mmCIF file of C-alpha atoms in Angstrom:
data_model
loop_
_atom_site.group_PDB
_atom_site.id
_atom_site.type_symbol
_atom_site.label_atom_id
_atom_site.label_comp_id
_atom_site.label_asym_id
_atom_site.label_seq_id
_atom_site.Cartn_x
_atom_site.Cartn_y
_atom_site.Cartn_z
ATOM 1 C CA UNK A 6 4.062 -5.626 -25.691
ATOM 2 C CA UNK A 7 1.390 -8.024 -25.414
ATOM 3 C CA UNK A 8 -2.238 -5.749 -26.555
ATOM 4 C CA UNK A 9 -6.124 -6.830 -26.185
ATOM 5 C CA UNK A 10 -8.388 -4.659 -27.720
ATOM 6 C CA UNK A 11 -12.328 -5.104 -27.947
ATOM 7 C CA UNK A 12 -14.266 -3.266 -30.552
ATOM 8 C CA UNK A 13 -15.985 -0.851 -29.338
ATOM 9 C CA UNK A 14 -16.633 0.644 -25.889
ATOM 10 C CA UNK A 15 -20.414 0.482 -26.813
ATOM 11 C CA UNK A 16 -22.881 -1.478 -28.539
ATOM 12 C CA UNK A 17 -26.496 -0.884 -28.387
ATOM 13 C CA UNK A 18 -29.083 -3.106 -30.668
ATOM 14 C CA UNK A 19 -32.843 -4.055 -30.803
ATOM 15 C CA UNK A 20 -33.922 -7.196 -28.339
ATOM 16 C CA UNK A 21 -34.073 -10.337 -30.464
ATOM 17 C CA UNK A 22 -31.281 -9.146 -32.519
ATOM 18 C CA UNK A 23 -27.750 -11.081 -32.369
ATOM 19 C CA UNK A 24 -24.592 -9.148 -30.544
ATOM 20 C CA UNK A 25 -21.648 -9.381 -31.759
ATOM 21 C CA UNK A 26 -18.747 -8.279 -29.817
ATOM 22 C CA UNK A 27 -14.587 -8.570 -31.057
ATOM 23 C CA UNK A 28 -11.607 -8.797 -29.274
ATOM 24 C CA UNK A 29 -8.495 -8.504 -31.212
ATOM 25 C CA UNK A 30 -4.924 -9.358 -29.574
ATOM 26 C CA UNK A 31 -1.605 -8.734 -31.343
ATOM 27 C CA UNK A 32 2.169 -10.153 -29.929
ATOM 28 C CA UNK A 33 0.266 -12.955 -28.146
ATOM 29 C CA UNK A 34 -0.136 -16.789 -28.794
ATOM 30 C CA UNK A 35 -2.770 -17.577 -26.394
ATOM 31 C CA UNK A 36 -3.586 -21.134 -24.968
ATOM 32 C CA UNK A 37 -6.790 -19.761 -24.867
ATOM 33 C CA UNK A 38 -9.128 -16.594 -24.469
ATOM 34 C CA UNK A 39 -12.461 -16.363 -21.990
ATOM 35 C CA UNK A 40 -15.205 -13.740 -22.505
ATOM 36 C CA UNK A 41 -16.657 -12.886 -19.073
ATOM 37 C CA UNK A 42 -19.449 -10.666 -18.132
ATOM 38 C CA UNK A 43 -19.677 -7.562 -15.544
ATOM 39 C CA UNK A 44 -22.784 -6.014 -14.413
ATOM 40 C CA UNK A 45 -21.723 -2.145 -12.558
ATOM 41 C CA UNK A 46 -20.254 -2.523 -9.461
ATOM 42 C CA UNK A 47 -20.391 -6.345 -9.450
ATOM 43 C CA UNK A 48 -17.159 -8.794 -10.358
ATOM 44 C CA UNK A 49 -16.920 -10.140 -13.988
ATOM 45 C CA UNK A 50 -18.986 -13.517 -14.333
ATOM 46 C CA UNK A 51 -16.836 -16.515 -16.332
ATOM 47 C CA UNK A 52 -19.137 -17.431 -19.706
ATOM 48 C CA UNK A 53 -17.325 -19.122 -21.919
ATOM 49 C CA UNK A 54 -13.567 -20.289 -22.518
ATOM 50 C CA UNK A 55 -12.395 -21.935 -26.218
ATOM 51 C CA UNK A 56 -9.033 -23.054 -26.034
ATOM 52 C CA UNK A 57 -6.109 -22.462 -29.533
ATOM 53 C CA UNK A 58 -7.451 -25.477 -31.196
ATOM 54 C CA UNK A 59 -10.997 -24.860 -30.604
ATOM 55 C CA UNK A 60 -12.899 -22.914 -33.970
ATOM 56 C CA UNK A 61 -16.190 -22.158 -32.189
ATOM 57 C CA UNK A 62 -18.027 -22.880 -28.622
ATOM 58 C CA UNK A 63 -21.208 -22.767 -28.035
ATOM 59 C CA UNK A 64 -23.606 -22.159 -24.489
ATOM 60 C CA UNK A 65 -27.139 -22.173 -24.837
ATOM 61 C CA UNK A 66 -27.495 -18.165 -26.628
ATOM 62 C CA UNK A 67 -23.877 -17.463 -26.705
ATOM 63 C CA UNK A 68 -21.078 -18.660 -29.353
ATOM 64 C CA UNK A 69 -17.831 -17.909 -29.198
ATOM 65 C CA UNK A 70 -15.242 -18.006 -32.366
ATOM 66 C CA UNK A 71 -11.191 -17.887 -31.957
ATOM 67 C CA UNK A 72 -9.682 -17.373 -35.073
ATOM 68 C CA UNK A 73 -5.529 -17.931 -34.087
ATOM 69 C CA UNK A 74 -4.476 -16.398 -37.686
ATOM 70 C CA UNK A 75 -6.516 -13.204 -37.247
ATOM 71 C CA UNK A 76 -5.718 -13.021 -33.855
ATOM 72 C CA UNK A 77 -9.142 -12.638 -33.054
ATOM 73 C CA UNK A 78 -12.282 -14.027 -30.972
ATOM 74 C CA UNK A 79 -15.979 -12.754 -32.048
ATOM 75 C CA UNK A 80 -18.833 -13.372 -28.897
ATOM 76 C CA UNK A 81 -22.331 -13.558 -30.259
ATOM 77 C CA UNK A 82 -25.248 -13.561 -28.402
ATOM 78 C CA UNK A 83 -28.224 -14.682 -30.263
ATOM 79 C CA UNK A 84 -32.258 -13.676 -29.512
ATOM 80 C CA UNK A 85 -30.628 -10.885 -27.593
ATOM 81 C CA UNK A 86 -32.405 -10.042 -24.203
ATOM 82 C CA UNK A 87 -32.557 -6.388 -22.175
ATOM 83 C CA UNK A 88 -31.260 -8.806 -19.539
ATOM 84 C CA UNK A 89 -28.110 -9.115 -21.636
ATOM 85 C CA UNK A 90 -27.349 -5.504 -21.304
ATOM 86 C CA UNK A 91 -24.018 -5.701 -19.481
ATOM 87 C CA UNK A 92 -20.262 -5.342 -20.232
ATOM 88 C CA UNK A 93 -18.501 -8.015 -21.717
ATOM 89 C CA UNK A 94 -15.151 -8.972 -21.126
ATOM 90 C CA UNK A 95 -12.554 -10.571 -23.407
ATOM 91 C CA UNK A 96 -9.488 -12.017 -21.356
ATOM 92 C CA UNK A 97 -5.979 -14.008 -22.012
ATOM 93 C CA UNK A 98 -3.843 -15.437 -20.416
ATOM 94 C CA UNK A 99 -0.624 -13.265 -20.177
ATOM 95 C CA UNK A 100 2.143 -16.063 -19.210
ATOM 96 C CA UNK A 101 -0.084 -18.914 -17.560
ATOM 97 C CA UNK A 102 -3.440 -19.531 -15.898
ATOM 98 C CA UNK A 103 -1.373 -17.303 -12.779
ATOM 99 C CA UNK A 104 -1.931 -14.049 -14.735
ATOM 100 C CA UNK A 105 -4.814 -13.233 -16.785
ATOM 101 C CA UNK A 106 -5.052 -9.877 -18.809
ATOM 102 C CA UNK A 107 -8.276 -8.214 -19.756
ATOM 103 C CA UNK A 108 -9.809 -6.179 -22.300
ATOM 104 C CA UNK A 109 -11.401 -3.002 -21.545
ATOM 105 C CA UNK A 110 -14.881 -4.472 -22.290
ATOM 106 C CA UNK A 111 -17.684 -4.061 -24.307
ATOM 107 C CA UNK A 112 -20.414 -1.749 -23.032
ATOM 108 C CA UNK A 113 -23.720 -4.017 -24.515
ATOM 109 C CA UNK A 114 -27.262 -2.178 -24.137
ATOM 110 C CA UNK A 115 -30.398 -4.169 -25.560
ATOM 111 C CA UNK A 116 -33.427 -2.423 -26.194
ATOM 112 C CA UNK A 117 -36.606 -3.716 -25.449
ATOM 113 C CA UNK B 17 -24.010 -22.793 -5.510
ATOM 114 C CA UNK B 18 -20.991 -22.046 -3.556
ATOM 115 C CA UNK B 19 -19.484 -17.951 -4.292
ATOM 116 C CA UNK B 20 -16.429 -15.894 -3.635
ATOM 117 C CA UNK B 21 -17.011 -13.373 -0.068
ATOM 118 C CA UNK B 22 -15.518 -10.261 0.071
ATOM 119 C CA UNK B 23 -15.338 -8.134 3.010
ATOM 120 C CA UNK B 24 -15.623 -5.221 3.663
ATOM 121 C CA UNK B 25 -17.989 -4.010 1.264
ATOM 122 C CA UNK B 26 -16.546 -0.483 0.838
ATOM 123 C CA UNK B 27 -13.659 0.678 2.947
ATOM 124 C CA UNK B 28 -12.746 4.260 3.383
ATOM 125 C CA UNK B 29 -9.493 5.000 4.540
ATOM 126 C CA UNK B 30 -6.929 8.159 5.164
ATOM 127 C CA UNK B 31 -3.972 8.235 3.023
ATOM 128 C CA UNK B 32 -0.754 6.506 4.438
ATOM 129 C CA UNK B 33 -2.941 3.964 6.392
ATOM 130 C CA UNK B 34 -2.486 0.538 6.140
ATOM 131 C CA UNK B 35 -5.680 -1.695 5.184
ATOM 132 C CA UNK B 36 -6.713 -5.149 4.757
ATOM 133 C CA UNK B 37 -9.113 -6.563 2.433
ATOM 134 C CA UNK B 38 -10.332 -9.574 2.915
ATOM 135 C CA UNK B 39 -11.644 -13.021 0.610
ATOM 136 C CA UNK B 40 -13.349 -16.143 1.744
ATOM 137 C CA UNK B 41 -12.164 -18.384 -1.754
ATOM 138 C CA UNK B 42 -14.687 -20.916 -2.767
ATOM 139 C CA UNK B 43 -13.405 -24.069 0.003
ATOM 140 C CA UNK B 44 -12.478 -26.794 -2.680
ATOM 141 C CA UNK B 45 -10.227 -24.035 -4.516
ATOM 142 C CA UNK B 46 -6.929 -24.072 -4.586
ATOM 143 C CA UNK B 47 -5.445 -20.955 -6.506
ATOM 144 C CA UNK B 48 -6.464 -17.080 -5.683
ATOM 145 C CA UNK B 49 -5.839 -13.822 -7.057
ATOM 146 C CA UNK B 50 -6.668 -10.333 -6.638
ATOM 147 C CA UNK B 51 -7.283 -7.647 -8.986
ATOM 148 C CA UNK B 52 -8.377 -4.557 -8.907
ATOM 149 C CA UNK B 53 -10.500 -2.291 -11.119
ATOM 150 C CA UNK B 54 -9.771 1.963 -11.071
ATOM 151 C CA UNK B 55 -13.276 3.319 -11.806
ATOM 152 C CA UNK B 56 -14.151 3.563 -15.800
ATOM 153 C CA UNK B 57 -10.993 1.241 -16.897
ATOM 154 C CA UNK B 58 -10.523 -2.115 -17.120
ATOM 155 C CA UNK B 59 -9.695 -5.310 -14.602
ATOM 156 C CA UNK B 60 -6.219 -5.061 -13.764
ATOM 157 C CA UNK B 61 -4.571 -8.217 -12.679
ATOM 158 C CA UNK B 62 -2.756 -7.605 -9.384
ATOM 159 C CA UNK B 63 -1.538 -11.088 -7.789
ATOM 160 C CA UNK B 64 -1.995 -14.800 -7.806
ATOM 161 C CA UNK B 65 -1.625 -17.556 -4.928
ATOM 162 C CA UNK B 66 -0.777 -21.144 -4.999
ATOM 163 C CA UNK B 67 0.444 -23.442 -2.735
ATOM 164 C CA UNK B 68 1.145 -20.534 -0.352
ATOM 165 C CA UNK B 69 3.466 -18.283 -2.424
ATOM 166 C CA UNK B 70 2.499 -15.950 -4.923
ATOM 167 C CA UNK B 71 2.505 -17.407 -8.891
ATOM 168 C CA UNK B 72 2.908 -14.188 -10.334
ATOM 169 C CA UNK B 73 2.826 -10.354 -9.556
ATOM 170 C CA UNK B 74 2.170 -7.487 -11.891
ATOM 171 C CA UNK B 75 4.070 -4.120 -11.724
ATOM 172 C CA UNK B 76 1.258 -2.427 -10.090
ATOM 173 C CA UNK B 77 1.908 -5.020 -6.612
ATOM 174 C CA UNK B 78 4.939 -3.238 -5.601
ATOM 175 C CA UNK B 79 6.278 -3.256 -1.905
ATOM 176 C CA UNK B 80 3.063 -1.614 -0.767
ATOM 177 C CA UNK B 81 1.160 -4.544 -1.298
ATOM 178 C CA UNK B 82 1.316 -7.784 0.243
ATOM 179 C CA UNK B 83 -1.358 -11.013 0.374
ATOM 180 C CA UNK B 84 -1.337 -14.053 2.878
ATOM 181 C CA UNK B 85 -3.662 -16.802 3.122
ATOM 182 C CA UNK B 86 -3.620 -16.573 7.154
ATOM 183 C CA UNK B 87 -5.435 -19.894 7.590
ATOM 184 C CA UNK B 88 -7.571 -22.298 5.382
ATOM 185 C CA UNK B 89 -10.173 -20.188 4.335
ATOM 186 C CA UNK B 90 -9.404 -16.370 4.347
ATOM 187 C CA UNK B 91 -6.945 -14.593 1.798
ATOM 188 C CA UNK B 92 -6.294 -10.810 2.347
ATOM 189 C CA UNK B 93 -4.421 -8.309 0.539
ATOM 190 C CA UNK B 94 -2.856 -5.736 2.303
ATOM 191 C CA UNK B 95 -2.253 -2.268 1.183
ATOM 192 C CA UNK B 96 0.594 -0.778 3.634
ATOM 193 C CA UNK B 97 0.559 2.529 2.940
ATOM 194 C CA UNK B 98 -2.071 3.528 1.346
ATOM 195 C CA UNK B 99 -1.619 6.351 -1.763
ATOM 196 C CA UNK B 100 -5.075 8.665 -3.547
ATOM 197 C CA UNK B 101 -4.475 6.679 -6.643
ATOM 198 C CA UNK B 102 -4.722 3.173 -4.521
ATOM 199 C CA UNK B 103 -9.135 4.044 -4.749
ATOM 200 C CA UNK B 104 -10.915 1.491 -6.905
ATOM 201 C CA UNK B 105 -12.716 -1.673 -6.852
ATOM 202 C CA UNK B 106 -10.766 -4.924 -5.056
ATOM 203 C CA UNK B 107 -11.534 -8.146 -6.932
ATOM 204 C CA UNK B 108 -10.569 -11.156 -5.314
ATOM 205 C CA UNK B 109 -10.801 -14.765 -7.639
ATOM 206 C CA UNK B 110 -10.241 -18.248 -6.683
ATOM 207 C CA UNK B 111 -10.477 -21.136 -9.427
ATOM 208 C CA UNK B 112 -10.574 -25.175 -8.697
ATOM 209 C CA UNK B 113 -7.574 -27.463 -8.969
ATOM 210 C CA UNK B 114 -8.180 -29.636 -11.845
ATOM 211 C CA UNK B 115 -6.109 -29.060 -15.069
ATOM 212 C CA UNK B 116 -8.826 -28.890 -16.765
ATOM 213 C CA UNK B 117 -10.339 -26.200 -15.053
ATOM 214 C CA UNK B 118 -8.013 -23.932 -13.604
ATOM 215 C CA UNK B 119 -8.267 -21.131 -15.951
ATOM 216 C CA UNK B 120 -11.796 -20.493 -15.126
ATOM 217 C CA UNK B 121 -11.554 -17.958 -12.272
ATOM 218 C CA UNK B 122 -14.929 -17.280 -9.763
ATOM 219 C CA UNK B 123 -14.721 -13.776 -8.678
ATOM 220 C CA UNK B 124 -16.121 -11.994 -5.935
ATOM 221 C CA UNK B 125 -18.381 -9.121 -5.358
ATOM 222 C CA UNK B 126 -15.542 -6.471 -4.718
ATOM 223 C CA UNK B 127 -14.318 -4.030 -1.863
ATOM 224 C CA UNK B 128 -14.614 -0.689 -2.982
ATOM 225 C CA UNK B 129 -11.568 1.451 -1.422
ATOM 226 C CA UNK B 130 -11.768 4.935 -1.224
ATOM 227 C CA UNK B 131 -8.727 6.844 -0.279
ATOM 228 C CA UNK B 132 -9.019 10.270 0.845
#
């Protein structure tokens, strides 16, 4: 059955440094993959979507890389910010746009 | 900038009663969904609407659940029955009709259900 798995359930690094944060899928061929972000107790934020023939997307601080063979998306956040601290949220699409699977997310703390 | 409302904010409730949460979509939207998220685990994709019937259901929406979009701005989900393990967070989404766009889904701020 269709599995998304992101790397670690926490990541905590220095303020300016870059994030990096994986999702790995496996039995999927996704159209595409979003990362979204959740703050506790608040609904997941859309960031960024790259589609299956997209290498790399960029917004401002944030870059996203889908890598189809590996079956895997890195989410970098550069000049990293305490106001980054959040969990981030890799998600597919499980059939169509109807139904959209998540990850278990990414628990991101900066330090100041 | 135009959001997703939920309401109620939290929702406490006796077990084997029937509640309704309920989503104002963002107004130029046309396809909605619900989700819901059991404290500490991940978003778990529930239901989504379009062109008044449901798109797709996951194995969690059994006959306990159902959704309607009652008029042209509210969507609710109702819970018939409501079980203990039916407590978490209530996400509703909505996301715009373009092709290009669809797959980007708005969510809103969440009911929180408790079941006791």
């Amino acid at each position: 059955s269709q599995k998304i798995e992101q790397n670690s359930e926490a990541l905590n690094i220095q303020e300016g440094k870059t994030a990096t944060l994986t999702c790995n899928y496996t039995n999927y061929s996704p159209a595409y993959l979003q990362w979204y972000r959740q703050d506790p107790g608040r609904g997941p934020v859309f960031l960024l979507l790259i589609r299956e023939n997209e290498k790399e997307k960029r917004k401002e601080r944030l870059k996203v890389t889908f890598d189809t063979t590996l079956k895997q998306s890195l989410f970098h956040i550069t000049a990293s910010q305490p106001a980054d601290s959040a969990t981030y949220l890799c998600a597919l699409p499980y059939s169509s746009a109807s139904k959209i699977i998540f990850g278990s997310g990414t628990r991101l703390s900066i330090r100041p | 900038e135009p959001e997703v409302t939920q309401t109620p904010s939290h929702q406490v409730t006796q077990m084997g009663q029937e509640v309704i949460l309920r989503c104002v979509p963002i107004s130029n939207h046309l396809y909605f969904y619900w989700y819901r998220q059991i404290l500490g685990q991940k978003v778990e994709f529930l239901v989504s609407f379009y062109n008044n019937e449901i798109s797709e259901k996951s194995e969690i929406f059994d006959d306990q659940f159902s959704v309607e979009r009652p008029d042209g701005s509210n969507f609710t989900l109702k819970i018939r029955s409501t079980k203990l393990e039916d407590s978490a967070m209530y996400f509703c989404a909505s996301s715009p009709r373009t092709s290009g766009s669809k797959e980007t889904q708005y969510f809103g701020p969440g009911t929180r259900l408790l079941v006791l």
